[in-house]
Amino acid sequence: MQFVIDITELMEFTLFVVFSFVMLMCGLLVVVNRNPVASALCLAMCFGMVAGLFLLLEAFFLSVVQILVYAGAVMVLFLFIVMLLDLKVEKRRKIKLQGIFAGVIVTVFFFILCQQFAPLVDNAPMPHLTQRVNDVKSLGHLLYSEYMLPFLIVGLILLVATVGVVHVSRKEVKIK
Amino acid sequence: MTVTIGHYLLVSGLLFTIGLLGVILRRNILVIYMCLEIMLSAAALAFVAFAKFNDVLDGQIMVFFLITVAAAEVALGLAIIVAYYRLKQTTHIEDMNSMKF
């Protein structure tokens, strides 16, 4: 019988449980809440917890980017639109029983399908990343060498999205 | 207790399922959009978990691209929603039936 408990492993497990529990609860609250503002705030919390899980997975740069882009930019955009459109609390409309039935069936079957793949991965403890000394530097090296073309394409996508947003949201000007 | 990749995949699958449930159940198009973001986050979580499991950084690069594309998608989608709201004054998907055959 071994009485020595590895404190770091215990800590990691505890943090994992806390982060994933809060994340899943906030995700459920996004779905359940009738007020879009409350949904958006729960979504921000959910993204924060995802960033915490990224930290546990030693993806420090991604964790910071997740908070900056999602919890920062995307959430502000969502809240801005919700308040701009002045959305009221959603009125209760008659929910079709078959709709709920179909939704639950689809999601449950999807989850069962996911679980089919669980035995395929072996359940060994996760190794520590070997190139983790300088997260940003190694990511940058990979980004600018092996993934150069996708990186450029992503830049192009951002440009197209910007132009598209300006075009879509501009007022129609009548030409005489 | 050690955290294995199975735990991460379980959490990721659950999060994706919650997002899918929201997309199917909710009728407000903004909330549907939020649930789409949840699904993207679940995929990102699985990517990062596999990146650590295989001791490569490629998965993290994928998530980097995923976050970028998701940000572009949100901006564009919300612009479309605002343009539609200006036209019809609704965000309820059952009222959006002008393209219904």
PDB file of N, CA, C and O in Angstrom, chain A residues 9 13 16 20 23 27 30-31 33 43 47 54 56-59 62 70 81 85 87 90 93 103 107 110-111 123 126-127 129-130 138 143 147 150 154 158 165 169, chain B residues 1-8 11 16-18 21 24 26 28 30 34 37-38 41 48 52-53 55 57-58 60 64-65 68 70 75-76 82 85-86 91-92 95:
ATOM      1  N   GLU A   9      -0.164  15.690  -9.112  1.00  0.00           N
ATOM      2  CA  GLU A   9      -1.202  14.971  -9.839  1.00  0.00           C
ATOM      3  C   GLU A   9      -2.569  15.226  -9.244  1.00  0.00           C
ATOM      4  O   GLU A   9      -3.546  15.444  -9.968  1.00  0.00           O
ATOM      5  N   PHE A  13      -5.691  17.016 -11.093  1.00  0.00           N
ATOM      6  CA  PHE A  13      -7.004  16.378 -11.214  1.00  0.00           C
ATOM      7  C   PHE A  13      -8.096  17.272 -10.641  1.00  0.00           C
ATOM      8  O   PHE A  13      -9.154  17.447 -11.248  1.00  0.00           O
ATOM      9  N   PHE A  16      -8.738  20.096 -12.936  1.00  0.00           N
ATOM     10  CA  PHE A  16      -9.444  19.611 -14.117  1.00  0.00           C
ATOM     11  C   PHE A  16     -10.932  19.454 -13.830  1.00  0.00           C
ATOM     12  O   PHE A  16     -11.781  19.911 -14.596  1.00  0.00           O
ATOM     13  N   SER A  20     -13.731  21.788 -15.629  1.00  0.00           N
ATOM     14  CA  SER A  20     -14.666  21.178 -16.579  1.00  0.00           C
ATOM     15  C   SER A  20     -16.089  21.238 -16.042  1.00  0.00           C
ATOM     16  O   SER A  20     -17.028  21.449 -16.812  1.00  0.00           O
ATOM     17  N   MET A  23     -17.316  24.741 -16.535  1.00  0.00           N
ATOM     18  CA  MET A  23     -17.471  24.960 -17.977  1.00  0.00           C
ATOM     19  C   MET A  23     -18.768  24.346 -18.477  1.00  0.00           C
ATOM     20  O   MET A  23     -19.548  24.996 -19.182  1.00  0.00           O
ATOM     21  N   GLY A  27     -22.073  26.196 -19.894  1.00  0.00           N
ATOM     22  CA  GLY A  27     -22.591  25.854 -21.219  1.00  0.00           C
ATOM     23  C   GLY A  27     -24.067  25.535 -21.174  1.00  0.00           C
ATOM     24  O   GLY A  27     -24.844  25.999 -22.016  1.00  0.00           O
ATOM     25  N   VAL A  30     -26.091  28.684 -20.798  1.00  0.00           N
ATOM     26  CA  VAL A  30     -26.255  29.425 -22.058  1.00  0.00           C
ATOM     27  C   VAL A  30     -27.488  28.915 -22.783  1.00  0.00           C
ATOM     28  O   VAL A  30     -28.293  29.686 -23.307  1.00  0.00           O
ATOM     29  N   VAL A  31     -27.671  27.589 -22.776  1.00  0.00           N
ATOM     30  CA  VAL A  31     -28.800  27.008 -23.493  1.00  0.00           C
ATOM     31  C   VAL A  31     -30.105  27.286 -22.762  1.00  0.00           C
ATOM     32  O   VAL A  31     -31.131  27.583 -23.374  1.00  0.00           O
ATOM     33  N   ASN A  33     -30.910  29.672 -20.290  1.00  0.00           N
ATOM     34  CA  ASN A  33     -31.331  31.043 -19.998  1.00  0.00           C
ATOM     35  C   ASN A  33     -32.216  31.617 -21.091  1.00  0.00           C
ATOM     36  O   ASN A  33     -31.939  31.444 -22.266  1.00  0.00           O
ATOM     37  N   LEU A  43     -21.627  32.520 -21.400  1.00  0.00           N
ATOM     38  CA  LEU A  43     -20.709  32.078 -22.454  1.00  0.00           C
ATOM     39  C   LEU A  43     -19.295  32.583 -22.180  1.00  0.00           C
ATOM     40  O   LEU A  43     -18.314  31.839 -22.354  1.00  0.00           O
ATOM     41  N   PHE A  47     -15.953  30.295 -21.736  1.00  0.00           N
ATOM     42  CA  PHE A  47     -14.695  30.464 -22.467  1.00  0.00           C
ATOM     43  C   PHE A  47     -13.520  30.618 -21.517  1.00  0.00           C
ATOM     44  O   PHE A  47     -12.424  30.115 -21.778  1.00  0.00           O
ATOM     45  N   PHE A  54      -6.946  24.834 -21.140  1.00  0.00           N
ATOM     46  CA  PHE A  54      -5.770  24.981 -22.007  1.00  0.00           C
ATOM     47  C   PHE A  54      -4.501  25.125 -21.171  1.00  0.00           C
ATOM     48  O   PHE A  54      -3.449  24.587 -21.518  1.00  0.00           O
ATOM     49  N   LEU A  56      -3.999  23.839 -18.222  1.00  0.00           N
ATOM     50  CA  LEU A  56      -3.663  22.509 -17.708  1.00  0.00           C
ATOM     51  C   LEU A  56      -2.995  21.661 -18.782  1.00  0.00           C
ATOM     52  O   LEU A  56      -2.195  20.789 -18.475  1.00  0.00           O
ATOM     53  N   LEU A  57      -3.341  21.932 -20.048  1.00  0.00           N
ATOM     54  CA  LEU A  57      -2.760  21.167 -21.157  1.00  0.00           C
ATOM     55  C   LEU A  57      -1.457  21.788 -21.645  1.00  0.00           C
ATOM     56  O   LEU A  57      -0.966  21.425 -22.710  1.00  0.00           O
ATOM     57  N   GLU A  58      -0.927  22.748 -20.878  1.00  0.00           N
ATOM     58  CA  GLU A  58       0.345  23.395 -21.187  1.00  0.00           C
ATOM     59  C   GLU A  58       0.328  24.165 -22.487  1.00  0.00           C
ATOM     60  O   GLU A  58       1.350  24.298 -23.155  1.00  0.00           O
ATOM     61  N   ALA A  59      -0.847  24.633 -22.902  1.00  0.00           N
ATOM     62  CA  ALA A  59      -0.939  25.487 -24.081  1.00  0.00           C
ATOM     63  C   ALA A  59      -1.130  26.924 -23.592  1.00  0.00           C
ATOM     64  O   ALA A  59      -2.217  27.470 -23.656  1.00  0.00           O
ATOM     65  N   LEU A  62      -2.102  29.708 -26.232  1.00  0.00           N
ATOM     66  CA  LEU A  62      -3.488  29.570 -26.684  1.00  0.00           C
ATOM     67  C   LEU A  62      -4.467  30.000 -25.604  1.00  0.00           C
ATOM     68  O   LEU A  62      -5.518  30.565 -25.906  1.00  0.00           O
ATOM     69  N   TYR A  70     -11.774  35.436 -27.478  1.00  0.00           N
ATOM     70  CA  TYR A  70     -13.145  35.025 -27.178  1.00  0.00           C
ATOM     71  C   TYR A  70     -13.755  35.869 -26.081  1.00  0.00           C
ATOM     72  O   TYR A  70     -14.741  36.562 -26.290  1.00  0.00           O
ATOM     73  N   ILE A  81     -24.188  43.607 -29.808  1.00  0.00           N
ATOM     74  CA  ILE A  81     -25.309  43.361 -30.717  1.00  0.00           C
ATOM     75  C   ILE A  81     -26.593  43.121 -29.936  1.00  0.00           C
ATOM     76  O   ILE A  81     -27.660  43.641 -30.290  1.00  0.00           O
ATOM     77  N   LEU A  85     -29.715  45.608 -30.493  1.00  0.00           N
ATOM     78  CA  LEU A  85     -31.017  45.168 -31.003  1.00  0.00           C
ATOM     79  C   LEU A  85     -32.090  45.255 -29.933  1.00  0.00           C
ATOM     80  O   LEU A  85     -33.262  45.071 -30.226  1.00  0.00           O
ATOM     81  N   LEU A  87     -32.902  43.265 -27.335  1.00  0.00           N
ATOM     82  CA  LEU A  87     -33.673  42.027 -27.278  1.00  0.00           C
ATOM     83  C   LEU A  87     -34.325  41.892 -25.919  1.00  0.00           C
ATOM     84  O   LEU A  87     -33.674  42.040 -24.893  1.00  0.00           O
ATOM     85  N   GLU A  90     -36.980  36.339 -24.075  1.00  0.00           N
ATOM     86  CA  GLU A  90     -37.712  35.590 -25.086  1.00  0.00           C
ATOM     87  C   GLU A  90     -39.081  35.166 -24.565  1.00  0.00           C
ATOM     88  O   GLU A  90     -39.186  34.630 -23.477  1.00  0.00           O
ATOM     89  N   ARG A  93     -43.050  30.548 -26.381  1.00  0.00           N
ATOM     90  CA  ARG A  93     -43.932  30.118 -27.460  1.00  0.00           C
ATOM     91  C   ARG A  93     -44.205  28.646 -27.267  1.00  0.00           C
ATOM     92  O   ARG A  93     -43.495  27.967 -26.533  1.00  0.00           O
ATOM     93  N   GLY A 103     -34.658  16.653 -30.811  1.00  0.00           N
ATOM     94  CA  GLY A 103     -33.406  17.271 -30.377  1.00  0.00           C
ATOM     95  C   GLY A 103     -32.669  16.405 -29.383  1.00  0.00           C
ATOM     96  O   GLY A 103     -31.469  16.146 -29.519  1.00  0.00           O
ATOM     97  N   THR A 107     -29.016  14.491 -29.940  1.00  0.00           N
ATOM     98  CA  THR A 107     -27.841  14.771 -29.130  1.00  0.00           C
ATOM     99  C   THR A 107     -27.380  13.528 -28.374  1.00  0.00           C
ATOM    100  O   THR A 107     -26.182  13.251 -28.291  1.00  0.00           O
ATOM    101  N   PHE A 110     -25.668  11.287 -30.745  1.00  0.00           N
ATOM    102  CA  PHE A 110     -24.360  11.836 -31.090  1.00  0.00           C
ATOM    103  C   PHE A 110     -23.346  11.541 -29.995  1.00  0.00           C
ATOM    104  O   PHE A 110     -22.207  11.160 -30.261  1.00  0.00           O
ATOM    105  N   PHE A 111     -23.788  11.714 -28.729  1.00  0.00           N
ATOM    106  CA  PHE A 111     -22.877  11.475 -27.625  1.00  0.00           C
ATOM    107  C   PHE A 111     -22.479  10.001 -27.550  1.00  0.00           C
ATOM    108  O   PHE A 111     -21.314   9.673 -27.316  1.00  0.00           O
ATOM    109  N   ASN A 123      -5.439   4.769 -22.569  1.00  0.00           N
ATOM    110  CA  ASN A 123      -5.677   5.656 -21.437  1.00  0.00           C
ATOM    111  C   ASN A 123      -4.424   5.901 -20.605  1.00  0.00           C
ATOM    112  O   ASN A 123      -4.488   6.019 -19.400  1.00  0.00           O
ATOM    113  N   MET A 126      -1.006  11.469 -19.592  1.00  0.00           N
ATOM    114  CA  MET A 126      -0.523  12.382 -20.627  1.00  0.00           C
ATOM    115  C   MET A 126       0.953  12.679 -20.424  1.00  0.00           C
ATOM    116  O   MET A 126       1.370  12.991 -19.309  1.00  0.00           O
ATOM    117  N   PRO A 127       1.755  12.609 -21.483  1.00  0.00           N
ATOM    118  CA  PRO A 127       3.158  12.993 -21.350  1.00  0.00           C
ATOM    119  C   PRO A 127       3.279  14.513 -21.280  1.00  0.00           C
ATOM    120  O   PRO A 127       2.381  15.235 -21.710  1.00  0.00           O
ATOM    121  N   LEU A 129       4.815  17.976 -22.537  1.00  0.00           N
ATOM    122  CA  LEU A 129       5.354  18.429 -23.820  1.00  0.00           C
ATOM    123  C   LEU A 129       6.860  18.627 -23.693  1.00  0.00           C
ATOM    124  O   LEU A 129       7.335  19.193 -22.712  1.00  0.00           O
ATOM    125  N   THR A 130       7.609  18.144 -24.689  1.00  0.00           N
ATOM    126  CA  THR A 130       9.055  18.278 -24.600  1.00  0.00           C
ATOM    127  C   THR A 130       9.521  19.654 -25.070  1.00  0.00           C
ATOM    128  O   THR A 130      10.499  20.176 -24.567  1.00  0.00           O
ATOM    129  N   SER A 138       8.316  28.404 -30.116  1.00  0.00           N
ATOM    130  CA  SER A 138       8.200  27.192 -30.932  1.00  0.00           C
ATOM    131  C   SER A 138       6.957  27.225 -31.799  1.00  0.00           C
ATOM    132  O   SER A 138       6.980  26.769 -32.955  1.00  0.00           O
ATOM    133  N   LEU A 143       4.664  28.088 -37.176  1.00  0.00           N
ATOM    134  CA  LEU A 143       3.695  28.878 -37.950  1.00  0.00           C
ATOM    135  C   LEU A 143       4.349  29.492 -39.180  1.00  0.00           C
ATOM    136  O   LEU A 143       3.747  29.547 -40.252  1.00  0.00           O
ATOM    137  N   TYR A 147       3.643  25.914 -41.566  1.00  0.00           N
ATOM    138  CA  TYR A 147       2.263  26.325 -41.805  1.00  0.00           C
ATOM    139  C   TYR A 147       2.192  27.721 -42.407  1.00  0.00           C
ATOM    140  O   TYR A 147       1.293  28.488 -42.081  1.00  0.00           O
ATOM    141  N   PRO A 150      -1.123  28.110 -44.909  1.00  0.00           N
ATOM    142  CA  PRO A 150      -2.379  28.283 -44.170  1.00  0.00           C
ATOM    143  C   PRO A 150      -2.424  29.601 -43.404  1.00  0.00           C
ATOM    144  O   PRO A 150      -3.485  30.232 -43.322  1.00  0.00           O
ATOM    145  N   VAL A 154      -5.302  32.328 -43.802  1.00  0.00           N
ATOM    146  CA  VAL A 154      -6.096  32.836 -42.683  1.00  0.00           C
ATOM    147  C   VAL A 154      -6.113  34.358 -42.678  1.00  0.00           C
ATOM    148  O   VAL A 154      -7.139  34.993 -42.427  1.00  0.00           O
ATOM    149  N   LEU A 158      -9.415  36.809 -42.970  1.00  0.00           N
ATOM    150  CA  LEU A 158      -9.737  37.954 -42.110  1.00  0.00           C
ATOM    151  C   LEU A 158     -10.029  39.189 -42.944  1.00  0.00           C
ATOM    152  O   LEU A 158     -10.973  39.938 -42.667  1.00  0.00           O
ATOM    153  N   VAL A 165     -18.067  42.355 -43.878  1.00  0.00           N
ATOM    154  CA  VAL A 165     -18.839  42.984 -42.805  1.00  0.00           C
ATOM    155  C   VAL A 165     -19.200  44.408 -43.182  1.00  0.00           C
ATOM    156  O   VAL A 165     -20.347  44.836 -43.027  1.00  0.00           O
ATOM    157  N   SER A 169     -23.161  45.493 -43.661  1.00  0.00           N
ATOM    158  CA  SER A 169     -23.817  46.337 -42.670  1.00  0.00           C
ATOM    159  C   SER A 169     -23.969  47.785 -43.119  1.00  0.00           C
ATOM    160  O   SER A 169     -24.477  48.595 -42.370  1.00  0.00           O
TER     161      SER A 169
ATOM    162  N   MET B   1      -5.198   9.899  -8.640  1.00  0.00           N
ATOM    163  CA  MET B   1      -5.952  10.082  -9.887  1.00  0.00           C
ATOM    164  C   MET B   1      -5.135  10.901 -10.879  1.00  0.00           C
ATOM    165  O   MET B   1      -4.700  12.001 -10.577  1.00  0.00           O
ATOM    166  N   THR B   2      -4.943  10.348 -12.048  1.00  0.00           N
ATOM    167  CA  THR B   2      -4.287  11.124 -13.091  1.00  0.00           C
ATOM    168  C   THR B   2      -5.304  11.459 -14.177  1.00  0.00           C
ATOM    169  O   THR B   2      -6.248  10.717 -14.408  1.00  0.00           O
ATOM    170  N   VAL B   3      -5.079  12.602 -14.806  1.00  0.00           N
ATOM    171  CA  VAL B   3      -5.974  13.022 -15.887  1.00  0.00           C
ATOM    172  C   VAL B   3      -5.449  12.421 -17.178  1.00  0.00           C
ATOM    173  O   VAL B   3      -4.313  12.661 -17.563  1.00  0.00           O
ATOM    174  N   THR B   4      -6.276  11.627 -17.831  1.00  0.00           N
ATOM    175  CA  THR B   4      -5.855  11.022 -19.096  1.00  0.00           C
ATOM    176  C   THR B   4      -6.575  11.707 -20.251  1.00  0.00           C
ATOM    177  O   THR B   4      -7.439  12.559 -20.043  1.00  0.00           O
ATOM    178  N   ILE B   5      -6.185  11.304 -21.458  1.00  0.00           N
ATOM    179  CA  ILE B   5      -6.825  11.920 -22.629  1.00  0.00           C
ATOM    180  C   ILE B   5      -8.299  11.568 -22.691  1.00  0.00           C
ATOM    181  O   ILE B   5      -9.113  12.352 -23.189  1.00  0.00           O
ATOM    182  N   GLY B   6      -8.652  10.417 -22.122  1.00  0.00           N
ATOM    183  CA  GLY B   6     -10.062  10.022 -22.109  1.00  0.00           C
ATOM    184  C   GLY B   6     -10.926  11.039 -21.381  1.00  0.00           C
ATOM    185  O   GLY B   6     -12.015  11.383 -21.843  1.00  0.00           O
ATOM    186  N   HIS B   7     -10.425  11.572 -20.251  1.00  0.00           N
ATOM    187  CA  HIS B   7     -11.177  12.578 -19.506  1.00  0.00           C
ATOM    188  C   HIS B   7     -11.436  13.807 -20.370  1.00  0.00           C
ATOM    189  O   HIS B   7     -12.550  14.328 -20.438  1.00  0.00           O
ATOM    190  N   TYR B   8     -10.355  14.252 -21.048  1.00  0.00           N
ATOM    191  CA  TYR B   8     -10.498  15.460 -21.866  1.00  0.00           C
ATOM    192  C   TYR B   8     -11.477  15.228 -23.004  1.00  0.00           C
ATOM    193  O   TYR B   8     -12.297  16.094 -23.321  1.00  0.00           O
ATOM    194  N   VAL B  11     -15.044  15.342 -21.646  1.00  0.00           N
ATOM    195  CA  VAL B  11     -15.502  16.708 -21.396  1.00  0.00           C
ATOM    196  C   VAL B  11     -15.771  17.430 -22.718  1.00  0.00           C
ATOM    197  O   VAL B  11     -16.791  18.113 -22.878  1.00  0.00           O
ATOM    198  N   PHE B  16     -19.558  19.655 -26.644  1.00  0.00           N
ATOM    199  CA  PHE B  16     -20.075  19.692 -28.015  1.00  0.00           C
ATOM    200  C   PHE B  16     -21.552  19.322 -28.027  1.00  0.00           C
ATOM    201  O   PHE B  16     -22.352  19.948 -28.738  1.00  0.00           O
ATOM    202  N   THR B  17     -21.923  18.327 -27.208  1.00  0.00           N
ATOM    203  CA  THR B  17     -23.317  17.901 -27.163  1.00  0.00           C
ATOM    204  C   THR B  17     -24.213  19.014 -26.630  1.00  0.00           C
ATOM    205  O   THR B  17     -25.319  19.225 -27.138  1.00  0.00           O
ATOM    206  N   ILE B  18     -23.721  19.735 -25.612  1.00  0.00           N
ATOM    207  CA  ILE B  18     -24.495  20.855 -25.069  1.00  0.00           C
ATOM    208  C   ILE B  18     -24.715  21.909 -26.159  1.00  0.00           C
ATOM    209  O   ILE B  18     -25.816  22.434 -26.335  1.00  0.00           O
ATOM    210  N   LEU B  21     -27.244  20.655 -28.635  1.00  0.00           N
ATOM    211  CA  LEU B  21     -28.580  20.735 -28.030  1.00  0.00           C
ATOM    212  C   LEU B  21     -29.114  22.160 -28.126  1.00  0.00           C
ATOM    213  O   LEU B  21     -30.277  22.379 -28.477  1.00  0.00           O
ATOM    214  N   ILE B  24     -30.196  23.052 -31.626  1.00  0.00           N
ATOM    215  CA  ILE B  24     -31.456  22.422 -32.033  1.00  0.00           C
ATOM    216  C   ILE B  24     -32.636  23.007 -31.271  1.00  0.00           C
ATOM    217  O   ILE B  24     -33.696  23.243 -31.840  1.00  0.00           O
ATOM    218  N   ARG B  26     -32.928  26.019 -29.210  1.00  0.00           N
ATOM    219  CA  ARG B  26     -33.235  27.445 -29.082  1.00  0.00           C
ATOM    220  C   ARG B  26     -33.764  28.024 -30.377  1.00  0.00           C
ATOM    221  O   ARG B  26     -33.462  27.527 -31.463  1.00  0.00           O
ATOM    222  N   ASN B  28     -33.837  31.676 -30.727  1.00  0.00           N
ATOM    223  CA  ASN B  28     -33.251  33.003 -30.927  1.00  0.00           C
ATOM    224  C   ASN B  28     -31.935  32.833 -31.676  1.00  0.00           C
ATOM    225  O   ASN B  28     -31.048  32.092 -31.253  1.00  0.00           O
ATOM    226  N   LEU B  30     -29.384  34.680 -32.124  1.00  0.00           N
ATOM    227  CA  LEU B  30     -28.147  35.069 -31.428  1.00  0.00           C
ATOM    228  C   LEU B  30     -27.684  33.968 -30.481  1.00  0.00           C
ATOM    229  O   LEU B  30     -26.488  33.676 -30.395  1.00  0.00           O
ATOM    230  N   MET B  34     -24.266  31.691 -30.280  1.00  0.00           N
ATOM    231  CA  MET B  34     -23.430  31.417 -29.097  1.00  0.00           C
ATOM    232  C   MET B  34     -23.182  29.919 -28.957  1.00  0.00           C
ATOM    233  O   MET B  34     -22.067  29.491 -28.613  1.00  0.00           O
ATOM    234  N   GLU B  37     -20.488  28.768 -31.135  1.00  0.00           N
ATOM    235  CA  GLU B  37     -19.170  29.077 -30.560  1.00  0.00           C
ATOM    236  C   GLU B  37     -18.775  28.028 -29.523  1.00  0.00           C
ATOM    237  O   GLU B  37     -17.609  27.635 -29.438  1.00  0.00           O
ATOM    238  N   ILE B  38     -19.758  27.566 -28.735  1.00  0.00           N
ATOM    239  CA  ILE B  38     -19.466  26.516 -27.747  1.00  0.00           C
ATOM    240  C   ILE B  38     -18.970  25.258 -28.447  1.00  0.00           C
ATOM    241  O   ILE B  38     -18.001  24.625 -28.021  1.00  0.00           O
ATOM    242  N   SER B  41     -15.453  25.664 -29.518  1.00  0.00           N
ATOM    243  CA  SER B  41     -14.552  25.562 -28.364  1.00  0.00           C
ATOM    244  C   SER B  41     -14.316  24.114 -27.981  1.00  0.00           C
ATOM    245  O   SER B  41     -13.193  23.739 -27.613  1.00  0.00           O
ATOM    246  N   VAL B  48      -6.299  20.459 -28.627  1.00  0.00           N
ATOM    247  CA  VAL B  48      -5.186  20.728 -27.718  1.00  0.00           C
ATOM    248  C   VAL B  48      -4.849  19.493 -26.890  1.00  0.00           C
ATOM    249  O   VAL B  48      -3.670  19.186 -26.645  1.00  0.00           O
ATOM    250  N   LYS B  52      -1.183  17.567 -26.836  1.00  0.00           N
ATOM    251  CA  LYS B  52      -0.354  17.223 -25.687  1.00  0.00           C
ATOM    252  C   LYS B  52      -0.108  15.727 -25.621  1.00  0.00           C
ATOM    253  O   LYS B  52       0.984  15.270 -25.278  1.00  0.00           O
ATOM    254  N   PHE B  53      -1.138  14.969 -25.978  1.00  0.00           N
ATOM    255  CA  PHE B  53      -1.030  13.509 -25.900  1.00  0.00           C
ATOM    256  C   PHE B  53       0.036  12.996 -26.852  1.00  0.00           C
ATOM    257  O   PHE B  53       0.803  12.094 -26.521  1.00  0.00           O
ATOM    258  N   ASP B  55       2.483  14.842 -28.052  1.00  0.00           N
ATOM    259  CA  ASP B  55       3.704  15.611 -27.866  1.00  0.00           C
ATOM    260  C   ASP B  55       4.117  16.340 -29.144  1.00  0.00           C
ATOM    261  O   ASP B  55       5.282  16.341 -29.532  1.00  0.00           O
ATOM    262  N   LEU B  57       3.144  20.096 -31.561  1.00  0.00           N
ATOM    263  CA  LEU B  57       2.488  21.395 -31.442  1.00  0.00           C
ATOM    264  C   LEU B  57       1.488  21.647 -32.558  1.00  0.00           C
ATOM    265  O   LEU B  57       0.828  22.683 -32.575  1.00  0.00           O
ATOM    266  N   ASP B  58       1.363  20.704 -33.510  1.00  0.00           N
ATOM    267  CA  ASP B  58       0.509  20.938 -34.675  1.00  0.00           C
ATOM    268  C   ASP B  58      -0.950  21.181 -34.279  1.00  0.00           C
ATOM    269  O   ASP B  58      -1.633  22.010 -34.882  1.00  0.00           O
ATOM    270  N   GLN B  60      -2.007  22.621 -31.629  1.00  0.00           N
ATOM    271  CA  GLN B  60      -2.161  23.995 -31.141  1.00  0.00           C
ATOM    272  C   GLN B  60      -2.214  24.988 -32.293  1.00  0.00           C
ATOM    273  O   GLN B  60      -2.947  25.981 -32.234  1.00  0.00           O
ATOM    274  N   PHE B  64      -5.132  27.657 -33.170  1.00  0.00           N
ATOM    275  CA  PHE B  64      -4.833  29.057 -33.492  1.00  0.00           C
ATOM    276  C   PHE B  64      -5.626  29.496 -34.723  1.00  0.00           C
ATOM    277  O   PHE B  64      -6.304  30.530 -34.726  1.00  0.00           O
ATOM    278  N   PHE B  65      -5.594  28.659 -35.787  1.00  0.00           N
ATOM    279  CA  PHE B  65      -6.364  28.972 -36.988  1.00  0.00           C
ATOM    280  C   PHE B  65      -7.858  28.962 -36.688  1.00  0.00           C
ATOM    281  O   PHE B  65      -8.609  29.802 -37.196  1.00  0.00           O
ATOM    282  N   THR B  68      -8.988  32.124 -35.118  1.00  0.00           N
ATOM    283  CA  THR B  68      -9.023  33.219 -36.092  1.00  0.00           C
ATOM    284  C   THR B  68     -10.270  33.135 -36.961  1.00  0.00           C
ATOM    285  O   THR B  68     -10.988  34.124 -37.152  1.00  0.00           O
ATOM    286  N   ALA B  70     -13.017  31.545 -36.344  1.00  0.00           N
ATOM    287  CA  ALA B  70     -14.223  31.741 -35.554  1.00  0.00           C
ATOM    288  C   ALA B  70     -14.484  33.224 -35.343  1.00  0.00           C
ATOM    289  O   ALA B  70     -15.641  33.673 -35.412  1.00  0.00           O
ATOM    290  N   ALA B  75     -17.937  37.923 -36.593  1.00  0.00           N
ATOM    291  CA  ALA B  75     -18.121  39.296 -37.087  1.00  0.00           C
ATOM    292  C   ALA B  75     -19.075  39.314 -38.271  1.00  0.00           C
ATOM    293  O   ALA B  75     -20.039  40.098 -38.315  1.00  0.00           O
ATOM    294  N   LEU B  76     -18.860  38.411 -39.213  1.00  0.00           N
ATOM    295  CA  LEU B  76     -19.689  38.370 -40.414  1.00  0.00           C
ATOM    296  C   LEU B  76     -21.122  37.971 -40.081  1.00  0.00           C
ATOM    297  O   LEU B  76     -22.093  38.591 -40.553  1.00  0.00           O
ATOM    298  N   VAL B  82     -27.645  41.745 -37.901  1.00  0.00           N
ATOM    299  CA  VAL B  82     -28.048  43.146 -37.745  1.00  0.00           C
ATOM    300  C   VAL B  82     -28.745  43.638 -39.011  1.00  0.00           C
ATOM    301  O   VAL B  82     -29.781  44.314 -38.947  1.00  0.00           O
ATOM    302  N   TYR B  85     -32.158  42.220 -39.024  1.00  0.00           N
ATOM    303  CA  TYR B  85     -33.015  42.850 -38.019  1.00  0.00           C
ATOM    304  C   TYR B  85     -33.505  44.211 -38.500  1.00  0.00           C
ATOM    305  O   TYR B  85     -34.643  44.605 -38.248  1.00  0.00           O
ATOM    306  N   ARG B  86     -32.636  44.913 -39.206  1.00  0.00           N
ATOM    307  CA  ARG B  86     -33.024  46.222 -39.722  1.00  0.00           C
ATOM    308  C   ARG B  86     -34.175  46.086 -40.713  1.00  0.00           C
ATOM    309  O   ARG B  86     -35.044  46.925 -40.824  1.00  0.00           O
ATOM    310  N   THR B  91     -35.397  38.495 -34.407  1.00  0.00           N
ATOM    311  CA  THR B  91     -34.266  37.566 -34.400  1.00  0.00           C
ATOM    312  C   THR B  91     -34.766  36.154 -34.143  1.00  0.00           C
ATOM    313  O   THR B  91     -33.993  35.272 -33.832  1.00  0.00           O
ATOM    314  N   HIS B  92     -36.059  35.977 -34.234  1.00  0.00           N
ATOM    315  CA  HIS B  92     -36.652  34.677 -33.963  1.00  0.00           C
ATOM    316  C   HIS B  92     -36.640  33.860 -35.248  1.00  0.00           C
ATOM    317  O   HIS B  92     -37.124  34.318 -36.278  1.00  0.00           O
ATOM    318  N   ASP B  95     -39.710  33.303 -37.440  1.00  0.00           N
ATOM    319  CA  ASP B  95     -40.230  34.419 -38.227  1.00  0.00           C
ATOM    320  C   ASP B  95     -39.410  34.645 -39.490  1.00  0.00           C
ATOM    321  O   ASP B  95     -39.769  35.468 -40.327  1.00  0.00           O
TER     322      ASP B  95
END
